[in-house]
PDB file of C-alpha atoms in Angstrom:
ATOM      1  CA  GLN A   1       0.221   0.149   0.193  1.00  0.00           C
ATOM      2  CA  VAL A   2       1.155   3.655  -0.618  1.00  0.00           C
ATOM      3  CA  GLU A   3       2.420   4.871   2.320  1.00  0.00           C
ATOM      4  CA  LEU A   4       4.379   8.942   2.867  1.00  0.00           C
ATOM      5  CA  VAL A   5       6.200   8.756   6.179  1.00  0.00           C
ATOM      6  CA  GLN A   6       7.530  12.035   7.150  1.00  0.00           C
ATOM      7  CA  SER A   7      10.144  13.168   9.549  1.00  0.00           C
ATOM      8  CA  GLY A   8       9.376  14.371  13.338  1.00  0.00           C
ATOM      9  CA  PRO A   9       8.406  17.884  14.395  1.00  0.00           C
ATOM     10  CA  GLU A  10      11.057  20.513  14.343  1.00  0.00           C
ATOM     11  CA  VAL A  11      11.762  23.705  16.241  1.00  0.00           C
ATOM     12  CA  ARG A  12      13.995  26.475  14.688  1.00  0.00           C
ATOM     13  CA  LYS A  13      15.071  29.961  15.376  1.00  0.00           C
ATOM     14  CA  PRO A  14      14.301  32.883  13.411  1.00  0.00           C
ATOM     15  CA  GLY A  15      16.797  32.890  10.461  1.00  0.00           C
ATOM     16  CA  ALA A  16      17.136  29.066  10.462  1.00  0.00           C
ATOM     17  CA  SER A  17      16.894  26.314   8.113  1.00  0.00           C
ATOM     18  CA  VAL A  18      15.010  23.150   8.230  1.00  0.00           C
ATOM     19  CA  LYS A  19      14.973  20.263   5.693  1.00  0.00           C
ATOM     20  CA  VAL A  20      11.653  17.713   5.985  1.00  0.00           C
ATOM     21  CA  SER A  21      11.887  14.315   4.668  1.00  0.00           C
ATOM     22  CA  CYS A  22       9.020  12.437   3.150  1.00  0.00           C
ATOM     23  CA  LYS A  23       9.821   8.636   2.646  1.00  0.00           C
ATOM     24  CA  ALA A  24       8.008   7.084  -0.032  1.00  0.00           C
ATOM     25  CA  SER A  25       6.603   3.223  -0.525  1.00  0.00           C
ATOM     26  CA  GLY A  26       4.605   0.940  -1.814  1.00  0.00           C
ATOM     27  CA  TYR A  27       4.628   2.049  -5.546  1.00  0.00           C
ATOM     28  CA  SER A  28       7.059   3.013  -8.247  1.00  0.00           C
ATOM     29  CA  PHE A  29       8.844   6.045  -6.648  1.00  0.00           C
ATOM     30  CA  ASN A  30      10.092   7.338  -9.954  1.00  0.00           C
ATOM     31  CA  SER A  31       6.796   7.589 -11.705  1.00  0.00           C
ATOM     32  CA  TYR A  32       4.851   9.731  -9.711  1.00  0.00           C
ATOM     33  CA  GLY A  33       5.215  13.654  -8.896  1.00  0.00           C
ATOM     34  CA  ILE A  34       5.642  14.933  -5.453  1.00  0.00           C
ATOM     35  CA  ASN A  35       4.100  17.829  -4.197  1.00  0.00           C
ATOM     36  CA  TRP A  36       4.698  19.894  -1.270  1.00  0.00           C
ATOM     37  CA  VAL A  37       1.839  21.818   0.945  1.00  0.00           C
ATOM     38  CA  ARG A  38       1.783  23.615   4.132  1.00  0.00           C
ATOM     39  CA  GLN A  39      -0.960  24.840   6.465  1.00  0.00           C
ATOM     40  CA  ALA A  40      -0.199  27.432   8.833  1.00  0.00           C
ATOM     41  CA  PRO A  41      -2.174  27.183  12.457  1.00  0.00           C
ATOM     42  CA  GLY A  42      -6.070  27.680  11.744  1.00  0.00           C
ATOM     43  CA  GLN A  43      -5.234  28.496   8.115  1.00  0.00           C
ATOM     44  CA  GLY A  44      -5.840  27.184   4.755  1.00  0.00           C
ATOM     45  CA  LEU A  45      -3.461  24.819   2.476  1.00  0.00           C
ATOM     46  CA  GLU A  46      -0.821  26.656   0.701  1.00  0.00           C
ATOM     47  CA  TRP A  47       0.683  25.080  -2.430  1.00  0.00           C
ATOM     48  CA  ILE A  48       4.802  24.991  -1.647  1.00  0.00           C
ATOM     49  CA  GLY A  49       5.900  23.055  -4.948  1.00  0.00           C
ATOM     50  CA  TRP A  50       6.321  20.256  -7.185  1.00  0.00           C
ATOM     51  CA  ILE A  51       9.310  17.839  -8.356  1.00  0.00           C
ATOM     52  CA  SER A  52       9.890  14.885 -10.339  1.00  0.00           C
ATOM     53  CA  PRO A  53      11.443  12.176  -9.256  1.00  0.00           C
ATOM     54  CA  PHE A  54      12.366  10.594 -12.624  1.00  0.00           C
ATOM     55  CA  SER A  55      13.406  14.055 -14.157  1.00  0.00           C
ATOM     56  CA  GLY A  56      14.010  16.348 -11.358  1.00  0.00           C
ATOM     57  CA  ASP A  57      12.105  18.887 -12.878  1.00  0.00           C
ATOM     58  CA  ILE A  58      10.724  21.361  -9.903  1.00  0.00           C
ATOM     59  CA  ASN A  59       8.265  24.155  -9.628  1.00  0.00           C
ATOM     60  CA  TYR A  60       8.182  26.691  -6.868  1.00  0.00           C
ATOM     61  CA  ALA A  61       5.266  28.896  -5.951  1.00  0.00           C
ATOM     62  CA  GLN A  62       6.716  32.125  -6.544  1.00  0.00           C
ATOM     63  CA  LYS A  63       6.149  33.444  -2.997  1.00  0.00           C
ATOM     64  CA  LEU A  64       8.466  30.755  -1.583  1.00  0.00           C
ATOM     65  CA  GLN A  65      10.693  30.092  -4.554  1.00  0.00           C
ATOM     66  CA  ASP A  66      13.778  32.141  -3.091  1.00  0.00           C
ATOM     67  CA  ARG A  67      14.147  30.189  -0.265  1.00  0.00           C
ATOM     68  CA  VAL A  68      12.534  26.590  -0.916  1.00  0.00           C
ATOM     69  CA  THR A  69      14.392  23.842  -2.389  1.00  0.00           C
ATOM     70  CA  LEU A  70      13.050  20.422  -3.104  1.00  0.00           C
ATOM     71  CA  THR A  71      15.036  17.434  -3.732  1.00  0.00           C
ATOM     72  CA  THR A  72      14.426  13.575  -4.145  1.00  0.00           C
ATOM     73  CA  ASP A  73      17.011  10.709  -3.579  1.00  0.00           C
ATOM     74  CA  THR A  74      15.444   7.643  -5.477  1.00  0.00           C
ATOM     75  CA  SER A  75      17.862   5.373  -4.014  1.00  0.00           C
ATOM     76  CA  SER A  76      16.025   5.894  -0.870  1.00  0.00           C
ATOM     77  CA  THR A  77      12.626   6.828  -2.528  1.00  0.00           C
ATOM     78  CA  THR A  78      12.558   9.771  -0.198  1.00  0.00           C
ATOM     79  CA  ALA A  79      11.497  13.516  -1.119  1.00  0.00           C
ATOM     80  CA  PHE A  80      12.896  16.482   0.805  1.00  0.00           C
ATOM     81  CA  MET A  81      11.898  20.069   1.136  1.00  0.00           C
ATOM     82  CA  GLU A  82      14.383  22.488   2.498  1.00  0.00           C
ATOM     83  CA  LEU A  83      12.992  26.164   3.979  1.00  0.00           C
ATOM     84  CA  ARG A  84      15.538  28.671   4.586  1.00  0.00           C
ATOM     85  CA  SER A  85      15.841  31.897   6.496  1.00  0.00           C
ATOM     86  CA  LEU A  86      12.679  31.015   8.544  1.00  0.00           C
ATOM     87  CA  THR A  87      10.365  33.567  10.022  1.00  0.00           C
ATOM     88  CA  SER A  88       7.421  33.021  12.403  1.00  0.00           C
ATOM     89  CA  ASP A  89       5.330  32.984   9.070  1.00  0.00           C
ATOM     90  CA  ASP A  90       6.711  29.894   8.244  1.00  0.00           C
ATOM     91  CA  THR A  91       5.456  28.045  11.345  1.00  0.00           C
ATOM     92  CA  ALA A  92       3.133  25.296   9.945  1.00  0.00           C
ATOM     93  CA  ILE A  93       2.416  21.557   9.375  1.00  0.00           C
ATOM     94  CA  TYR A  94       4.291  20.697   6.141  1.00  0.00           C
ATOM     95  CA  TYR A  95       2.482  17.871   3.694  1.00  0.00           C
ATOM     96  CA  CYS A  96       4.115  15.878   1.023  1.00  0.00           C
ATOM     97  CA  ALA A  97       1.499  14.557  -1.354  1.00  0.00           C
ATOM     98  CA  ARG A  98       1.909  12.315  -4.315  1.00  0.00           C
ATOM     99  CA  GLU A  99      -0.019  13.098  -7.482  1.00  0.00           C
ATOM    100  CA  ARG A 100      -2.929  10.638  -8.321  1.00  0.00           C
ATOM    101  CA  LEU A 101      -1.468   9.596 -11.697  1.00  0.00           C
ATOM    102  CA  ARG A 102       1.704   8.946 -13.354  1.00  0.00           C
ATOM    103  CA  LEU A 103       3.940  11.494 -14.690  1.00  0.00           C
ATOM    104  CA  LEU A 104       3.501  10.764 -18.460  1.00  0.00           C
ATOM    105  CA  ALA A 105      -0.031  11.343 -17.691  1.00  0.00           C
ATOM    106  CA  GLY A 106       0.649  15.056 -16.723  1.00  0.00           C
ATOM    107  CA  HIS A 107      -0.010  16.733 -13.538  1.00  0.00           C
ATOM    108  CA  SER A 108      -3.060  15.384 -11.612  1.00  0.00           C
ATOM    109  CA  PRO A 109      -4.679  15.800  -8.039  1.00  0.00           C
ATOM    110  CA  LEU A 110      -3.157  14.506  -4.523  1.00  0.00           C
ATOM    111  CA  ASP A 111      -4.222  11.071  -3.665  1.00  0.00           C
ATOM    112  CA  PHE A 112      -1.844  10.309  -0.719  1.00  0.00           C
ATOM    113  CA  TRP A 113      -0.558  12.266   1.829  1.00  0.00           C
ATOM    114  CA  GLY A 114       2.189  12.156   4.329  1.00  0.00           C
ATOM    115  CA  LEU A 115       0.857  12.865   7.881  1.00  0.00           C
ATOM    116  CA  GLY A 116       2.546  16.050   8.194  1.00  0.00           C
ATOM    117  CA  THR A 117       5.684  17.674  10.025  1.00  0.00           C
ATOM    118  CA  LEU A 118       5.130  20.559  12.337  1.00  0.00           C
ATOM    119  CA  VAL A 119       7.778  23.304  11.826  1.00  0.00           C
ATOM    120  CA  THR A 120       7.533  25.803  14.469  1.00  0.00           C
ATOM    121  CA  VAL A 121       9.640  28.800  14.410  1.00  0.00           C
ATOM    122  CA  SER A 122      10.237  30.685  17.579  1.00  0.00           C
ATOM    123  CA  SER A 123      13.083  32.542  19.343  1.00  0.00           C
TER     124      SER A 123
ATOM    125  CA  GLU B   1      -1.250  32.312 -11.621  1.00  0.00           C
ATOM    126  CA  ILE B   2      -4.728  31.121 -11.121  1.00  0.00           C
ATOM    127  CA  VAL B   3      -6.586  32.147  -8.156  1.00  0.00           C
ATOM    128  CA  LEU B   4      -9.427  30.075  -6.864  1.00  0.00           C
ATOM    129  CA  SER B   5     -12.097  31.737  -4.627  1.00  0.00           C
ATOM    130  CA  GLN B   6     -14.675  29.660  -2.872  1.00  0.00           C
ATOM    131  CA  SER B   7     -18.264  30.407  -1.419  1.00  0.00           C
ATOM    132  CA  PRO B   8     -19.720  30.539   1.206  1.00  0.00           C
ATOM    133  CA  ALA B   9     -16.671  30.743   3.501  1.00  0.00           C
ATOM    134  CA  THR B  10     -18.664  28.883   6.313  1.00  0.00           C
ATOM    135  CA  LEU B  11     -21.761  26.912   5.450  1.00  0.00           C
ATOM    136  CA  SER B  12     -24.166  26.099   8.758  1.00  0.00           C
ATOM    137  CA  VAL B  13     -26.266  22.620   7.598  1.00  0.00           C
ATOM    138  CA  SER B  14     -28.571  20.321   9.749  1.00  0.00           C
ATOM    139  CA  PRO B  15     -27.493  16.451   9.485  1.00  0.00           C
ATOM    140  CA  GLY B  16     -29.465  15.188   6.487  1.00  0.00           C
ATOM    141  CA  GLU B  17     -29.643  18.567   4.608  1.00  0.00           C
ATOM    142  CA  ARG B  18     -28.257  19.265   1.240  1.00  0.00           C
ATOM    143  CA  ALA B  19     -24.898  21.362   1.319  1.00  0.00           C
ATOM    144  CA  THR B  20     -23.708  23.278  -2.155  1.00  0.00           C
ATOM    145  CA  LEU B  21     -20.615  24.632  -2.179  1.00  0.00           C
ATOM    146  CA  SER B  22     -18.984  26.500  -4.888  1.00  0.00           C
ATOM    147  CA  CYS B  23     -15.519  27.121  -6.300  1.00  0.00           C
ATOM    148  CA  ARG B  24     -14.522  29.880  -9.095  1.00  0.00           C
ATOM    149  CA  ALA B  25     -11.463  30.194 -10.782  1.00  0.00           C
ATOM    150  CA  SER B  26      -9.748  33.389 -12.089  1.00  0.00           C
ATOM    151  CA  GLN B  27      -9.159  31.764 -15.538  1.00  0.00           C
ATOM    152  CA  SER B  28     -10.260  28.314 -17.096  1.00  0.00           C
ATOM    153  CA  VAL B  29      -9.294  25.291 -15.652  1.00  0.00           C
ATOM    154  CA  THR B  30     -11.032  23.102 -18.209  1.00  0.00           C
ATOM    155  CA  ASN B  31     -12.111  20.123 -15.865  1.00  0.00           C
ATOM    156  CA  ASN B  32      -8.879  20.325 -13.936  1.00  0.00           C
ATOM    157  CA  LEU B  33     -10.121  20.883 -10.691  1.00  0.00           C
ATOM    158  CA  ALA B  34     -10.335  18.756  -7.381  1.00  0.00           C
ATOM    159  CA  TRP B  35     -12.140  19.007  -4.126  1.00  0.00           C
ATOM    160  CA  TYR B  36     -10.683  17.903  -0.751  1.00  0.00           C
ATOM    161  CA  GLN B  37     -11.893  17.256   2.749  1.00  0.00           C
ATOM    162  CA  GLN B  38     -10.180  17.855   5.857  1.00  0.00           C
ATOM    163  CA  ARG B  39     -11.519  16.844   9.054  1.00  0.00           C
ATOM    164  CA  PRO B  40     -10.118  18.350  12.320  1.00  0.00           C
ATOM    165  CA  GLY B  41      -6.669  17.299  13.079  1.00  0.00           C
ATOM    166  CA  GLN B  42      -6.705  15.249   9.964  1.00  0.00           C
ATOM    167  CA  THR B  43      -4.635  15.257   6.616  1.00  0.00           C
ATOM    168  CA  PRO B  44      -6.512  16.417   3.541  1.00  0.00           C
ATOM    169  CA  ARG B  45      -8.295  13.821   1.684  1.00  0.00           C
ATOM    170  CA  LEU B  46      -9.176  13.806  -2.155  1.00  0.00           C
ATOM    171  CA  LEU B  47     -12.721  13.847  -2.550  1.00  0.00           C
ATOM    172  CA  ILE B  48     -13.249  14.612  -6.587  1.00  0.00           C
ATOM    173  CA  TYR B  49     -10.915  15.037  -9.409  1.00  0.00           C
ATOM    174  CA  ASP B  50     -11.603  15.933 -13.002  1.00  0.00           C
ATOM    175  CA  ALA B  51     -14.439  18.583 -11.339  1.00  0.00           C
ATOM    176  CA  SER B  52     -16.953  15.648 -11.363  1.00  0.00           C
ATOM    177  CA  THR B  53     -15.285  12.412 -10.667  1.00  0.00           C
ATOM    178  CA  ARG B  54     -15.507  10.721  -7.120  1.00  0.00           C
ATOM    179  CA  ALA B  55     -11.771   9.303  -5.791  1.00  0.00           C
ATOM    180  CA  THR B  56     -11.930   5.931  -4.581  1.00  0.00           C
ATOM    181  CA  GLY B  57     -13.898   5.231  -1.419  1.00  0.00           C
ATOM    182  CA  ILE B  58     -15.913   7.993  -1.601  1.00  0.00           C
ATOM    183  CA  PRO B  59     -19.558   7.887  -0.929  1.00  0.00           C
ATOM    184  CA  ALA B  60     -22.056   8.629  -3.501  1.00  0.00           C
ATOM    185  CA  ARG B  61     -23.553  11.546  -1.412  1.00  0.00           C
ATOM    186  CA  PHE B  62     -20.789  13.840  -2.682  1.00  0.00           C
ATOM    187  CA  SER B  63     -20.940  15.043  -6.398  1.00  0.00           C
ATOM    188  CA  GLY B  64     -18.970  17.608  -8.199  1.00  0.00           C
ATOM    189  CA  SER B  65     -19.874  19.328 -11.194  1.00  0.00           C
ATOM    190  CA  GLY B  66     -18.769  22.688 -13.490  1.00  0.00           C
ATOM    191  CA  SER B  67     -15.996  23.270 -15.869  1.00  0.00           C
ATOM    192  CA  GLY B  68     -14.131  26.153 -17.281  1.00  0.00           C
ATOM    193  CA  THR B  69     -14.139  28.486 -14.307  1.00  0.00           C
ATOM    194  CA  GLU B  70     -17.163  27.698 -12.045  1.00  0.00           C
ATOM    195  CA  PHE B  71     -17.360  24.648  -9.965  1.00  0.00           C
ATOM    196  CA  THR B  72     -19.736  23.132  -7.316  1.00  0.00           C
ATOM    197  CA  LEU B  73     -19.537  20.339  -4.671  1.00  0.00           C
ATOM    198  CA  THR B  74     -22.670  19.013  -3.575  1.00  0.00           C
ATOM    199  CA  ILE B  75     -23.259  16.868  -0.654  1.00  0.00           C
ATOM    200  CA  SER B  76     -26.589  15.311  -0.843  1.00  0.00           C
ATOM    201  CA  SER B  77     -27.352  14.283   2.521  1.00  0.00           C
ATOM    202  CA  LEU B  78     -25.007  15.633   5.432  1.00  0.00           C
ATOM    203  CA  GLN B  79     -23.670  13.156   7.861  1.00  0.00           C
ATOM    204  CA  SER B  80     -21.948  13.615  11.048  1.00  0.00           C
ATOM    205  CA  GLU B  81     -18.627  12.976   9.571  1.00  0.00           C
ATOM    206  CA  ASP B  82     -18.984  15.178   6.733  1.00  0.00           C
ATOM    207  CA  PHE B  83     -18.623  18.346   8.935  1.00  0.00           C
ATOM    208  CA  ALA B  84     -15.117  19.626   7.768  1.00  0.00           C
ATOM    209  CA  VAL B  85     -13.291  22.090   5.672  1.00  0.00           C
ATOM    210  CA  TYR B  86     -13.537  21.701   2.166  1.00  0.00           C
ATOM    211  CA  TYR B  87     -10.967  22.805  -0.493  1.00  0.00           C
ATOM    212  CA  CYS B  88     -10.877  23.007  -4.013  1.00  0.00           C
ATOM    213  CA  GLN B  89      -7.454  23.104  -6.135  1.00  0.00           C
ATOM    214  CA  HIS B  90      -6.488  23.226  -9.776  1.00  0.00           C
ATOM    215  CA  TYR B  91      -4.124  21.273 -11.622  1.00  0.00           C
ATOM    216  CA  HIS B  92      -4.311  22.863 -15.036  1.00  0.00           C
ATOM    217  CA  SER B  93      -1.512  22.874 -17.519  1.00  0.00           C
ATOM    218  CA  TRP B  94       1.570  24.034 -15.224  1.00  0.00           C
ATOM    219  CA  PRO B  95       2.112  25.078 -11.453  1.00  0.00           C
ATOM    220  CA  PRO B  96       1.455  26.618  -9.103  1.00  0.00           C
ATOM    221  CA  PHE B  97      -1.723  24.109  -8.574  1.00  0.00           C
ATOM    222  CA  THR B  98      -3.364  26.914  -5.960  1.00  0.00           C
ATOM    223  CA  PHE B  99      -5.732  26.068  -3.572  1.00  0.00           C
ATOM    224  CA  GLY B 100      -9.224  28.099  -2.589  1.00  0.00           C
ATOM    225  CA  PRO B 101      -9.317  29.271   0.994  1.00  0.00           C
ATOM    226  CA  GLY B 102     -11.525  26.616   2.134  1.00  0.00           C
ATOM    227  CA  THR B 103     -15.182  26.380   3.125  1.00  0.00           C
ATOM    228  CA  ILE B 104     -15.964  25.460   6.474  1.00  0.00           C
ATOM    229  CA  VAL B 105     -19.041  23.193   6.669  1.00  0.00           C
ATOM    230  CA  ASP B 106     -20.306  23.030  10.364  1.00  0.00           C
ATOM    231  CA  ILE B 107     -23.579  22.071  12.086  1.00  0.00           C
ATOM    232  CA  LYS B 108     -26.677  24.140  12.311  1.00  0.00           C
TER     233      LYS B 108
END
């Protein structure tokens, strides 16, 4: 069965960086795009970016593109999201999620989600 | 960037009643629109994709319609487990794949 297991909660000071991991299993990792989404406390869902584990193609939300880096390690079927220069506004649950269709079919909605990683930014 | 708006922000409904939620896109997304449900403390769950197709395991009381810029999610007879926040998201053409701000469905 498809599973996305994310790393544990993180606490960082303003100005620091954080790297969240998302270990995928139960499907062909290279064949499906991974999206990252975040949710600040009591707020809605915010799309962060997309990465193709097959080609390494990436697309970021314009708001975060200067501070975020998405990567994958196909040998360990793990996706990573690194966010730099953290501020209190980055306090949120960060989710990884898999697209429903294989990459060759184009983009598709998110059918499997990790449980989320809480990142708290506080001095 | 395509912007999605949702209305109403909050919908108060009695159990057993019908709920109708709207999502509007700032430009056409054809039928590349999905709906997600997020219960308190849970991760989002895909309900509807391609505007009108129910995802695996989603009950028939959930239905989606629309195309272009106007979309609707209908819950025909609300059950207790349906009280949640509902988000629309587009996946048209190329990222960013923005979400709408959400509609809270709560108990009247």
